[in-house]
Amino acid sequence: MNQTFDNCRLKLNQLIEWNQGVKTFNRNEDTTRFHLIDSILTDCLNWDKSNIETEQSYNGEYADYTLSIARPVAIVEAKRESNYFEIPAGKKDIYYSIISLCKDNIGLKKAIEQVADYCQKRGVEIAIVSNGVQFVIFIAVRLDGIPPLQGYCITFSSLEQIQNNFLDFWNYLSPSGIEAKNLKNKLLGNILPELPPKLSSKINGYPGVKNRNSLQTDLQILSDLVLEDIVKYKELEPIFLKECYCSAGAISNYSTVSREILKTRYENLFEKNSENISIKPAMSKAGIDRDLKSIASQSISKRPILLIGDVGVGKSSFINNLINVEAKDVFEKCITFKVDLGTKIILQSDIKDAIVDEIIRLLDEEYSIDIYEYNSVKNTYFGEYEKFKKGIYKPLFDVNSERATEKTIEFFEEKQKNKIQHLQKSLSQIAKSQNRQIVIFIDNCDQRDYNTQQTAFLISQEIADSWQPVTVFISLRPETFHNSLKKGALSGYHPKAFTIPPPRVDLVIEKRLEFAQKISNGEYTLSQFEGTIGINSQNLKEMLQVLIYSLDTNSELYRFIENISCGNIRYAIDIVKNFLGSGHIDTLKILRKNSENIQEGRKSYIIALHEFLRAVIFGNGVYFHPESSYIVNLFDVHYQEEKEHFLLPIILTILDQGINSIKNNGFIEVISLSNHLQGVGYTIDQIDTSLSYLISKNLIEPSTRGISYDKDKLPSSLRITTTGSYHLHFLPTMFTYIDAIIVDTPIFDKKIRQLILDEESIHKRLIRSEIFIDYLDNVWDKIKEKQNFYDWNIHSKQVKFEIKRIKNIIGLDLT
């Protein structure tokens, strides 16, 4: 940078010297640009010509210069040399109030207003006015509620002043300076103003804890047991796998994105940039991959085998099914350890010690082999011990003296002192004596942080390489795989990996509920809970029956679960489990109506989508809270600008349109997306903040999913997820959703804000929702002509229609 900076400063000195020797005065705009502004931008500020566009058109208006760093970041309005502004006498600072600067400079005022208008229409924050020798620089798109022309600017009143303050000129206007946001930090500071208060700020104890009655509490406990905790009990594991396991790879019937996109989902998890990496699906229609069985049954790999899959897709279930069902004949001949880094191992400073301790524990508990028992230790070091007896202590052993016994104890004590080496030696001896292969699965590593996953891989590599004959499998997230392959622990290896895509969510839930039903009927028992919990709960039986029938009858329920969980089986089970014991569900009403239906010979009660939705939106809270809900508020804002209410829906709509493009697997280039959004008037900060938020909430995903999103380093392309698609197309049309997010949405109109109150009755909440929708309608009317992607009016009409329908049902006066 210093060399570039010094070279550019030298070029400025040369330009000043040349300009002083030129006898031309009162240059017109074109000559001013050619003689001075072009040189200042390219030679003195190091702008590459490829990042400068002249006469860029937007709705019939032309900007003299548009400067881009991947996306437009500044607009320069060039004026003829005679358009000269004056600085008040005695003032040498470069920091000025725009109002005071324009007071006696009418021509400058018009130029500032013109370039500000260009910037605001195109979402470009930095505006520059120059006549070749003078520069005025300001932020034309502000998100702090202050009108841009009432703010401050940076001025350079001559080339000589630029020369004397070249460091400032460089820091504010060079590409590196703009990337560092030096101008914004100087003129606006780093602290954003407060947004209009949300209704939640006025609610005492927000978001609160929703009380459950005794029935709901019992159902919560029982549903936790039969839907989630059941997988932890060894006694039921073989039955559970037989009854509940679903093979991965089947395509969903309920997804809101195309089947072709789902088919290619895992193909896009990895860059095809290395022929040294072997990646293939772990399962196919023909069953388990042959190589996977072969690797498990033979010590043919001196490197760990990677099992790659998103969090919650069922990697643990895959491993359990592989061991107990698919390759049971193979693993019965092996000594197999499943080291669970997620729940069973307490977080230790040394993860290696934790893994070793767990293997020692499993060896003792599951194979009745204590590696510290005397005969076990003696067998492990038999050869070395025989040599030891023939060494310098041979006379002691010849007479079988007490000192020989002491030396024996010392010998074995020293051998087992190094726990890791002792385990390695013990496993080797066990494998040879029993003629069995050792297989170690390091599971749930993906539930730990990135550095721990890196460490776990290096440990698995060490074990696979030196603990022969041992085969090691380790489960990782795609993110870890990607990052590590590029610059982490995997970068020095040529791994063999198997992908584990998610199974169909509806099939998993169906099997899990049917299994839970059998447990509640007493067909399978849990000895651990006998006498301590009423597993044969009649209420649970009935609720499971209602839920199974409702899911089978009302396809909207599966559509909701499938898309919101986005292939994460844990989330899907959690959604169903929490519904059963939710305090937001009128459980007594459901059971009563179901009983009435059965008694009258009708079919079971059918759970409505809005009932299910409430349990998911609110969770354990009384009110919706964005940090504890699976649901996202699409109309929330991050900056003080009301049109941002629709930024998230517009982004999702653009990406949703791209999901039909099989050629690009549904991905849209971020630069193209950003240019569209800037054209609507959104700034780079608004766009990047929103993209980061949508990625963090899994409503959209980057093409290289292993690369963590960085606002300062955009991913190459993005696409919408099933979660994002469901949010876009379905949730805004539902009263339940609108009613929930009202508490979390800042309202810029003070009069409307005073009308949005915390209400309990359905009547008042319906009226409140109508007021809120009208508010969004008014905001939308101001921006709808600027874009042709999203149409709030469609959703507004649908949710108004639903509100009217609910009013009719409850008999609310519509007059």
JSON list of N, CA, C and O in Angstrom, two decimals, residues 684-731:
[
{"chain": "A", "resi": 684, "resn": "ILE", "atom": "N", "xyz": [-25.60, -0.51, 0.02]},
{"chain": "A", "resi": 684, "resn": "ILE", "atom": "CA", "xyz": [-24.78, -1.72, 0.19]},
{"chain": "A", "resi": 684, "resn": "ILE", "atom": "C", "xyz": [-24.86, -2.22, 1.63]},
{"chain": "A", "resi": 684, "resn": "ILE", "atom": "O", "xyz": [-24.96, -3.43, 1.88]},
{"chain": "A", "resi": 685, "resn": "ASP", "atom": "N", "xyz": [-24.83, -1.30, 2.60]},
{"chain": "A", "resi": 685, "resn": "ASP", "atom": "CA", "xyz": [-24.92, -1.71, 4.01]},
{"chain": "A", "resi": 685, "resn": "ASP", "atom": "C", "xyz": [-26.25, -2.41, 4.29]},
{"chain": "A", "resi": 685, "resn": "ASP", "atom": "O", "xyz": [-26.29, -3.45, 4.97]},
{"chain": "A", "resi": 686, "resn": "GLN", "atom": "N", "xyz": [-27.33, -1.86, 3.78]},
{"chain": "A", "resi": 686, "resn": "GLN", "atom": "CA", "xyz": [-28.64, -2.50, 3.97]},
{"chain": "A", "resi": 686, "resn": "GLN", "atom": "C", "xyz": [-28.67, -3.88, 3.32]},
{"chain": "A", "resi": 686, "resn": "GLN", "atom": "O", "xyz": [-29.16, -4.85, 3.92]},
{"chain": "A", "resi": 687, "resn": "ILE", "atom": "N", "xyz": [-28.16, -3.95, 2.11]},
{"chain": "A", "resi": 687, "resn": "ILE", "atom": "CA", "xyz": [-28.16, -5.22, 1.38]},
{"chain": "A", "resi": 687, "resn": "ILE", "atom": "C", "xyz": [-27.33, -6.27, 2.09]},
{"chain": "A", "resi": 687, "resn": "ILE", "atom": "O", "xyz": [-27.79, -7.40, 2.33]},
{"chain": "A", "resi": 688, "resn": "ASP", "atom": "N", "xyz": [-26.10, -5.89, 2.46]},
{"chain": "A", "resi": 688, "resn": "ASP", "atom": "CA", "xyz": [-25.21, -6.87, 3.08]},
{"chain": "A", "resi": 688, "resn": "ASP", "atom": "C", "xyz": [-25.71, -7.31, 4.45]},
{"chain": "A", "resi": 688, "resn": "ASP", "atom": "O", "xyz": [-25.60, -8.48, 4.81]},
{"chain": "A", "resi": 689, "resn": "THR", "atom": "N", "xyz": [-26.25, -6.38, 5.22]},
{"chain": "A", "resi": 689, "resn": "THR", "atom": "CA", "xyz": [-26.79, -6.75, 6.52]},
{"chain": "A", "resi": 689, "resn": "THR", "atom": "C", "xyz": [-27.95, -7.72, 6.36]},
{"chain": "A", "resi": 689, "resn": "THR", "atom": "O", "xyz": [-28.06, -8.71, 7.10]},
{"chain": "A", "resi": 690, "resn": "SER", "atom": "N", "xyz": [-28.80, -7.45, 5.38]},
{"chain": "A", "resi": 690, "resn": "SER", "atom": "CA", "xyz": [-29.96, -8.32, 5.16]},
{"chain": "A", "resi": 690, "resn": "SER", "atom": "C", "xyz": [-29.54, -9.69, 4.65]},
{"chain": "A", "resi": 690, "resn": "SER", "atom": "O", "xyz": [-30.09, -10.72, 5.08]},
{"chain": "A", "resi": 691, "resn": "LEU", "atom": "N", "xyz": [-28.57, -9.73, 3.74]},
{"chain": "A", "resi": 691, "resn": "LEU", "atom": "CA", "xyz": [-28.09, -11.02, 3.23]},
{"chain": "A", "resi": 691, "resn": "LEU", "atom": "C", "xyz": [-27.47, -11.84, 4.36]},
{"chain": "A", "resi": 691, "resn": "LEU", "atom": "O", "xyz": [-27.72, -13.04, 4.47]},
{"chain": "A", "resi": 692, "resn": "SER", "atom": "N", "xyz": [-26.68, -11.18, 5.18]},
{"chain": "A", "resi": 692, "resn": "SER", "atom": "CA", "xyz": [-26.06, -11.87, 6.31]},
{"chain": "A", "resi": 692, "resn": "SER", "atom": "C", "xyz": [-27.11, -12.43, 7.25]},
{"chain": "A", "resi": 692, "resn": "SER", "atom": "O", "xyz": [-27.02, -13.57, 7.73]},
{"chain": "A", "resi": 693, "resn": "TYR", "atom": "N", "xyz": [-28.15, -11.64, 7.50]},
{"chain": "A", "resi": 693, "resn": "TYR", "atom": "CA", "xyz": [-29.24, -12.07, 8.39]},
{"chain": "A", "resi": 693, "resn": "TYR", "atom": "C", "xyz": [-29.99, -13.27, 7.80]},
{"chain": "A", "resi": 693, "resn": "TYR", "atom": "O", "xyz": [-30.26, -14.26, 8.49]},
{"chain": "A", "resi": 694, "resn": "LEU", "atom": "N", "xyz": [-30.31, -13.21, 6.50]},
{"chain": "A", "resi": 694, "resn": "LEU", "atom": "CA", "xyz": [-31.04, -14.30, 5.86]},
{"chain": "A", "resi": 694, "resn": "LEU", "atom": "C", "xyz": [-30.23, -15.58, 5.84]},
{"chain": "A", "resi": 694, "resn": "LEU", "atom": "O", "xyz": [-30.77, -16.67, 6.00]},
{"chain": "A", "resi": 695, "resn": "ILE", "atom": "N", "xyz": [-28.92, -15.47, 5.64]},
{"chain": "A", "resi": 695, "resn": "ILE", "atom": "CA", "xyz": [-28.06, -16.66, 5.67]},
{"chain": "A", "resi": 695, "resn": "ILE", "atom": "C", "xyz": [-28.02, -17.24, 7.08]},
{"chain": "A", "resi": 695, "resn": "ILE", "atom": "O", "xyz": [-28.13, -18.46, 7.27]},
{"chain": "A", "resi": 696, "resn": "SER", "atom": "N", "xyz": [-27.89, -16.37, 8.08]},
{"chain": "A", "resi": 696, "resn": "SER", "atom": "CA", "xyz": [-27.82, -16.86, 9.47]},
{"chain": "A", "resi": 696, "resn": "SER", "atom": "C", "xyz": [-29.10, -17.58, 9.89]},
{"chain": "A", "resi": 696, "resn": "SER", "atom": "O", "xyz": [-29.08, -18.48, 10.72]},
{"chain": "A", "resi": 697, "resn": "LYS", "atom": "N", "xyz": [-30.22, -17.18, 9.28]},
{"chain": "A", "resi": 697, "resn": "LYS", "atom": "CA", "xyz": [-31.51, -17.80, 9.59]},
{"chain": "A", "resi": 697, "resn": "LYS", "atom": "C", "xyz": [-31.85, -18.94, 8.62]},
{"chain": "A", "resi": 697, "resn": "LYS", "atom": "O", "xyz": [-32.94, -19.51, 8.69]},
{"chain": "A", "resi": 698, "resn": "ASN", "atom": "N", "xyz": [-30.93, -19.25, 7.73]},
{"chain": "A", "resi": 698, "resn": "ASN", "atom": "CA", "xyz": [-31.08, -20.35, 6.77]},
{"chain": "A", "resi": 698, "resn": "ASN", "atom": "C", "xyz": [-32.25, -20.14, 5.81]},
{"chain": "A", "resi": 698, "resn": "ASN", "atom": "O", "xyz": [-32.83, -21.09, 5.31]},
{"chain": "A", "resi": 699, "resn": "LEU", "atom": "N", "xyz": [-32.58, -18.89, 5.51]},
{"chain": "A", "resi": 699, "resn": "LEU", "atom": "CA", "xyz": [-33.59, -18.63, 4.49]},
{"chain": "A", "resi": 699, "resn": "LEU", "atom": "C", "xyz": [-32.97, -18.59, 3.10]},
{"chain": "A", "resi": 699, "resn": "LEU", "atom": "O", "xyz": [-33.66, -18.76, 2.10]},
{"chain": "A", "resi": 700, "resn": "ILE", "atom": "N", "xyz": [-31.66, -18.32, 3.04]},
{"chain": "A", "resi": 700, "resn": "ILE", "atom": "CA", "xyz": [-30.91, -18.41, 1.79]},
{"chain": "A", "resi": 700, "resn": "ILE", "atom": "C", "xyz": [-29.58, -19.09, 2.09]},
{"chain": "A", "resi": 700, "resn": "ILE", "atom": "O", "xyz": [-29.16, -19.17, 3.25]},
{"chain": "A", "resi": 701, "resn": "GLU", "atom": "N", "xyz": [-28.91, -19.58, 1.05]},
{"chain": "A", "resi": 701, "resn": "GLU", "atom": "CA", "xyz": [-27.63, -20.25, 1.25]},
{"chain": "A", "resi": 701, "resn": "GLU", "atom": "C", "xyz": [-26.67, -19.86, 0.14]},
{"chain": "A", "resi": 701, "resn": "GLU", "atom": "O", "xyz": [-27.06, -19.69, -1.01]},
{"chain": "A", "resi": 702, "resn": "PRO", "atom": "N", "xyz": [-25.36, -19.71, 0.47]},
{"chain": "A", "resi": 702, "resn": "PRO", "atom": "CA", "xyz": [-24.35, -19.41, -0.55]},
{"chain": "A", "resi": 702, "resn": "PRO", "atom": "C", "xyz": [-23.99, -20.66, -1.33]},
{"chain": "A", "resi": 702, "resn": "PRO", "atom": "O", "xyz": [-24.16, -21.79, -0.85]},
{"chain": "A", "resi": 703, "resn": "SER", "atom": "N", "xyz": [-23.49, -20.48, -2.55]},
{"chain": "A", "resi": 703, "resn": "SER", "atom": "CA", "xyz": [-23.15, -21.62, -3.40]},
{"chain": "A", "resi": 703, "resn": "SER", "atom": "C", "xyz": [-22.05, -22.46, -2.78]},
{"chain": "A", "resi": 703, "resn": "SER", "atom": "O", "xyz": [-22.11, -23.68, -2.78]},
{"chain": "A", "resi": 704, "resn": "THR", "atom": "N", "xyz": [-21.02, -21.81, -2.28]},
{"chain": "A", "resi": 704, "resn": "THR", "atom": "CA", "xyz": [-19.97, -22.53, -1.56]},
{"chain": "A", "resi": 704, "resn": "THR", "atom": "C", "xyz": [-20.35, -22.52, -0.10]},
{"chain": "A", "resi": 704, "resn": "THR", "atom": "O", "xyz": [-19.96, -21.64, 0.65]},
{"chain": "A", "resi": 705, "resn": "ARG", "atom": "N", "xyz": [-21.14, -23.50, 0.30]},
{"chain": "A", "resi": 705, "resn": "ARG", "atom": "CA", "xyz": [-21.76, -23.45, 1.60]},
{"chain": "A", "resi": 705, "resn": "ARG", "atom": "C", "xyz": [-20.78, -23.61, 2.73]},
{"chain": "A", "resi": 705, "resn": "ARG", "atom": "O", "xyz": [-21.07, -23.32, 3.87]},
{"chain": "A", "resi": 706, "resn": "GLY", "atom": "N", "xyz": [-19.57, -24.03, 2.40]},
{"chain": "A", "resi": 706, "resn": "GLY", "atom": "CA", "xyz": [-18.58, -24.16, 3.46]},
{"chain": "A", "resi": 706, "resn": "GLY", "atom": "C", "xyz": [-17.96, -22.86, 3.88]},
{"chain": "A", "resi": 706, "resn": "GLY", "atom": "O", "xyz": [-17.31, -22.79, 4.90]},
{"chain": "A", "resi": 707, "resn": "ILE", "atom": "N", "xyz": [-18.14, -21.81, 3.08]},
{"chain": "A", "resi": 707, "resn": "ILE", "atom": "CA", "xyz": [-17.52, -20.54, 3.41]},
{"chain": "A", "resi": 707, "resn": "ILE", "atom": "C", "xyz": [-18.48, -19.71, 4.25]},
{"chain": "A", "resi": 707, "resn": "ILE", "atom": "O", "xyz": [-19.57, -19.38, 3.82]},
{"chain": "A", "resi": 708, "resn": "SER", "atom": "N", "xyz": [-18.05, -19.36, 5.45]},
{"chain": "A", "resi": 708, "resn": "SER", "atom": "CA", "xyz": [-18.88, -18.55, 6.31]},
{"chain": "A", "resi": 708, "resn": "SER", "atom": "C", "xyz": [-19.10, -17.19, 5.67]},
{"chain": "A", "resi": 708, "resn": "SER", "atom": "O", "xyz": [-18.20, -16.62, 5.06]},
{"chain": "A", "resi": 709, "resn": "TYR", "atom": "N", "xyz": [-20.32, -16.67, 5.81]},
{"chain": "A", "resi": 709, "resn": "TYR", "atom": "CA", "xyz": [-20.65, -15.40, 5.17]},
{"chain": "A", "resi": 709, "resn": "TYR", "atom": "C", "xyz": [-19.93, -14.26, 5.87]},
{"chain": "A", "resi": 709, "resn": "TYR", "atom": "O", "xyz": [-19.94, -14.15, 7.08]},
{"chain": "A", "resi": 710, "resn": "ASP", "atom": "N", "xyz": [-19.30, -13.41, 5.10]},
{"chain": "A", "resi": 710, "resn": "ASP", "atom": "CA", "xyz": [-18.58, -12.25, 5.59]},
{"chain": "A", "resi": 710, "resn": "ASP", "atom": "C", "xyz": [-19.07, -11.04, 4.81]},
{"chain": "A", "resi": 710, "resn": "ASP", "atom": "O", "xyz": [-18.97, -11.00, 3.59]},
{"chain": "A", "resi": 711, "resn": "LYS", "atom": "N", "xyz": [-19.62, -10.05, 5.51]},
{"chain": "A", "resi": 711, "resn": "LYS", "atom": "CA", "xyz": [-20.17, -8.88, 4.83]},
{"chain": "A", "resi": 711, "resn": "LYS", "atom": "C", "xyz": [-19.11, -8.17, 4.00]},
{"chain": "A", "resi": 711, "resn": "LYS", "atom": "O", "xyz": [-19.42, -7.49, 3.03]},
{"chain": "A", "resi": 712, "resn": "ASP", "atom": "N", "xyz": [-17.84, -8.29, 4.40]},
{"chain": "A", "resi": 712, "resn": "ASP", "atom": "CA", "xyz": [-16.77, -7.63, 3.66]},
{"chain": "A", "resi": 712, "resn": "ASP", "atom": "C", "xyz": [-16.22, -8.50, 2.53]},
{"chain": "A", "resi": 712, "resn": "ASP", "atom": "O", "xyz": [-15.35, -8.09, 1.78]},
{"chain": "A", "resi": 713, "resn": "LYS", "atom": "N", "xyz": [-16.73, -9.73, 2.44]},
{"chain": "A", "resi": 713, "resn": "LYS", "atom": "CA", "xyz": [-16.27, -10.63, 1.37]},
{"chain": "A", "resi": 713, "resn": "LYS", "atom": "C", "xyz": [-17.47, -11.44, 0.91]},
{"chain": "A", "resi": 713, "resn": "LYS", "atom": "O", "xyz": [-17.79, -12.49, 1.46]},
{"chain": "A", "resi": 714, "resn": "LEU", "atom": "N", "xyz": [-18.12, -10.95, -0.12]},
{"chain": "A", "resi": 714, "resn": "LEU", "atom": "CA", "xyz": [-19.36, -11.56, -0.56]},
{"chain": "A", "resi": 714, "resn": "LEU", "atom": "C", "xyz": [-19.16, -12.96, -1.14]},
{"chain": "A", "resi": 714, "resn": "LEU", "atom": "O", "xyz": [-18.13, -13.21, -1.78]},
{"chain": "A", "resi": 715, "resn": "PRO", "atom": "N", "xyz": [-20.12, -13.87, -0.91]},
{"chain": "A", "resi": 715, "resn": "PRO", "atom": "CA", "xyz": [-20.08, -15.14, -1.64]},
{"chain": "A", "resi": 715, "resn": "PRO", "atom": "C", "xyz": [-20.36, -14.87, -3.11]},
{"chain": "A", "resi": 715, "resn": "PRO", "atom": "O", "xyz": [-20.92, -13.82, -3.47]},
{"chain": "A", "resi": 716, "resn": "SER", "atom": "N", "xyz": [-20.00, -15.79, -3.95]},
{"chain": "A", "resi": 716, "resn": "SER", "atom": "CA", "xyz": [-20.18, -15.57, -5.39]},
{"chain": "A", "resi": 716, "resn": "SER", "atom": "C", "xyz": [-21.65, -15.59, -5.79]},
{"chain": "A", "resi": 716, "resn": "SER", "atom": "O", "xyz": [-22.08, -14.82, -6.64]},
{"chain": "A", "resi": 717, "resn": "SER", "atom": "N", "xyz": [-22.43, -16.47, -5.18]},
{"chain": "A", "resi": 717, "resn": "SER", "atom": "CA", "xyz": [-23.84, -16.56, -5.55]},
{"chain": "A", "resi": 717, "resn": "SER", "atom": "C", "xyz": [-24.66, -17.13, -4.40]},
{"chain": "A", "resi": 717, "resn": "SER", "atom": "O", "xyz": [-24.13, -17.72, -3.46]},
{"chain": "A", "resi": 718, "resn": "LEU", "atom": "N", "xyz": [-25.97, -16.93, -4.50]},
{"chain": "A", "resi": 718, "resn": "LEU", "atom": "CA", "xyz": [-26.90, -17.34, -3.44]},
{"chain": "A", "resi": 718, "resn": "LEU", "atom": "C", "xyz": [-28.12, -17.98, -4.06]},
{"chain": "A", "resi": 718, "resn": "LEU", "atom": "O", "xyz": [-28.43, -17.76, -5.23]},
{"chain": "A", "resi": 719, "resn": "ARG", "atom": "N", "xyz": [-28.82, -18.77, -3.26]},
{"chain": "A", "resi": 719, "resn": "ARG", "atom": "CA", "xyz": [-30.13, -19.26, -3.67]},
{"chain": "A", "resi": 719, "resn": "ARG", "atom": "C", "xyz": [-31.02, -19.38, -2.44]},
{"chain": "A", "resi": 719, "resn": "ARG", "atom": "O", "xyz": [-30.55, -19.46, -1.30]},
{"chain": "A", "resi": 720, "resn": "ILE", "atom": "N", "xyz": [-32.30, -19.40, -2.69]},
{"chain": "A", "resi": 720, "resn": "ILE", "atom": "CA", "xyz": [-33.28, -19.49, -1.62]},
{"chain": "A", "resi": 720, "resn": "ILE", "atom": "C", "xyz": [-33.36, -20.94, -1.13]},
{"chain": "A", "resi": 720, "resn": "ILE", "atom": "O", "xyz": [-33.16, -21.88, -1.89]},
{"chain": "A", "resi": 721, "resn": "THR", "atom": "N", "xyz": [-33.61, -21.12, 0.16]},
{"chain": "A", "resi": 721, "resn": "THR", "atom": "CA", "xyz": [-33.81, -22.45, 0.73]},
{"chain": "A", "resi": 721, "resn": "THR", "atom": "C", "xyz": [-35.32, -22.72, 0.82]},
{"chain": "A", "resi": 721, "resn": "THR", "atom": "O", "xyz": [-36.15, -21.83, 0.59]},
{"chain": "A", "resi": 722, "resn": "THR", "atom": "N", "xyz": [-35.66, -23.93, 1.18]},
{"chain": "A", "resi": 722, "resn": "THR", "atom": "CA", "xyz": [-37.08, -24.23, 1.37]},
{"chain": "A", "resi": 722, "resn": "THR", "atom": "C", "xyz": [-37.67, -23.40, 2.50]},
{"chain": "A", "resi": 722, "resn": "THR", "atom": "O", "xyz": [-38.83, -22.99, 2.45]},
{"chain": "A", "resi": 723, "resn": "THR", "atom": "N", "xyz": [-36.85, -23.12, 3.52]},
{"chain": "A", "resi": 723, "resn": "THR", "atom": "CA", "xyz": [-37.31, -22.26, 4.63]},
{"chain": "A", "resi": 723, "resn": "THR", "atom": "C", "xyz": [-37.64, -20.87, 4.12]},
{"chain": "A", "resi": 723, "resn": "THR", "atom": "O", "xyz": [-38.67, -20.29, 4.47]},
{"chain": "A", "resi": 724, "resn": "GLY", "atom": "N", "xyz": [-36.75, -20.33, 3.29]},
{"chain": "A", "resi": 724, "resn": "GLY", "atom": "CA", "xyz": [-36.98, -19.00, 2.73]},
{"chain": "A", "resi": 724, "resn": "GLY", "atom": "C", "xyz": [-38.18, -18.98, 1.82]},
{"chain": "A", "resi": 724, "resn": "GLY", "atom": "O", "xyz": [-38.98, -18.02, 1.83]},
{"chain": "A", "resi": 725, "resn": "SER", "atom": "N", "xyz": [-38.35, -20.01, 1.00]},
{"chain": "A", "resi": 725, "resn": "SER", "atom": "CA", "xyz": [-39.47, -20.07, 0.07]},
{"chain": "A", "resi": 725, "resn": "SER", "atom": "C", "xyz": [-40.80, -20.13, 0.82]},
{"chain": "A", "resi": 725, "resn": "SER", "atom": "O", "xyz": [-41.77, -19.48, 0.44]},
{"chain": "A", "resi": 726, "resn": "TYR", "atom": "N", "xyz": [-40.84, -20.90, 1.90]},
{"chain": "A", "resi": 726, "resn": "TYR", "atom": "CA", "xyz": [-42.08, -21.00, 2.67]},
{"chain": "A", "resi": 726, "resn": "TYR", "atom": "C", "xyz": [-42.40, -19.66, 3.34]},
{"chain": "A", "resi": 726, "resn": "TYR", "atom": "O", "xyz": [-43.56, -19.23, 3.39]},
{"chain": "A", "resi": 727, "resn": "HIS", "atom": "N", "xyz": [-41.37, -19.02, 3.87]},
{"chain": "A", "resi": 727, "resn": "HIS", "atom": "CA", "xyz": [-41.57, -17.70, 4.47]},
{"chain": "A", "resi": 727, "resn": "HIS", "atom": "C", "xyz": [-42.14, -16.73, 3.44]},
{"chain": "A", "resi": 727, "resn": "HIS", "atom": "O", "xyz": [-43.03, -15.93, 3.74]},
{"chain": "A", "resi": 728, "resn": "LEU", "atom": "N", "xyz": [-41.61, -16.78, 2.25]},
{"chain": "A", "resi": 728, "resn": "LEU", "atom": "CA", "xyz": [-42.00, -15.82, 1.21]},
{"chain": "A", "resi": 728, "resn": "LEU", "atom": "C", "xyz": [-43.44, -16.05, 0.75]},
{"chain": "A", "resi": 728, "resn": "LEU", "atom": "O", "xyz": [-44.24, -15.11, 0.66]},
{"chain": "A", "resi": 729, "resn": "HIS", "atom": "N", "xyz": [-43.79, -17.29, 0.45]},
{"chain": "A", "resi": 729, "resn": "HIS", "atom": "CA", "xyz": [-45.06, -17.58, -0.22]},
{"chain": "A", "resi": 729, "resn": "HIS", "atom": "C", "xyz": [-46.23, -17.80, 0.71]},
{"chain": "A", "resi": 729, "resn": "HIS", "atom": "O", "xyz": [-47.38, -17.54, 0.33]},
{"chain": "A", "resi": 730, "resn": "PHE", "atom": "N", "xyz": [-45.97, -18.28, 1.92]},
{"chain": "A", "resi": 730, "resn": "PHE", "atom": "CA", "xyz": [-47.09, -18.72, 2.76]},
{"chain": "A", "resi": 730, "resn": "PHE", "atom": "C", "xyz": [-47.30, -17.88, 4.02]},
{"chain": "A", "resi": 730, "resn": "PHE", "atom": "O", "xyz": [-48.43, -17.48, 4.31]},
{"chain": "A", "resi": 731, "resn": "LEU", "atom": "N", "xyz": [-46.23, -17.63, 4.77]},
{"chain": "A", "resi": 731, "resn": "LEU", "atom": "CA", "xyz": [-46.42, -17.01, 6.08]},
{"chain": "A", "resi": 731, "resn": "LEU", "atom": "C", "xyz": [-47.07, -15.63, 6.04]},
{"chain": "A", "resi": 731, "resn": "LEU", "atom": "O", "xyz": [-47.97, -15.34, 6.84]}
]
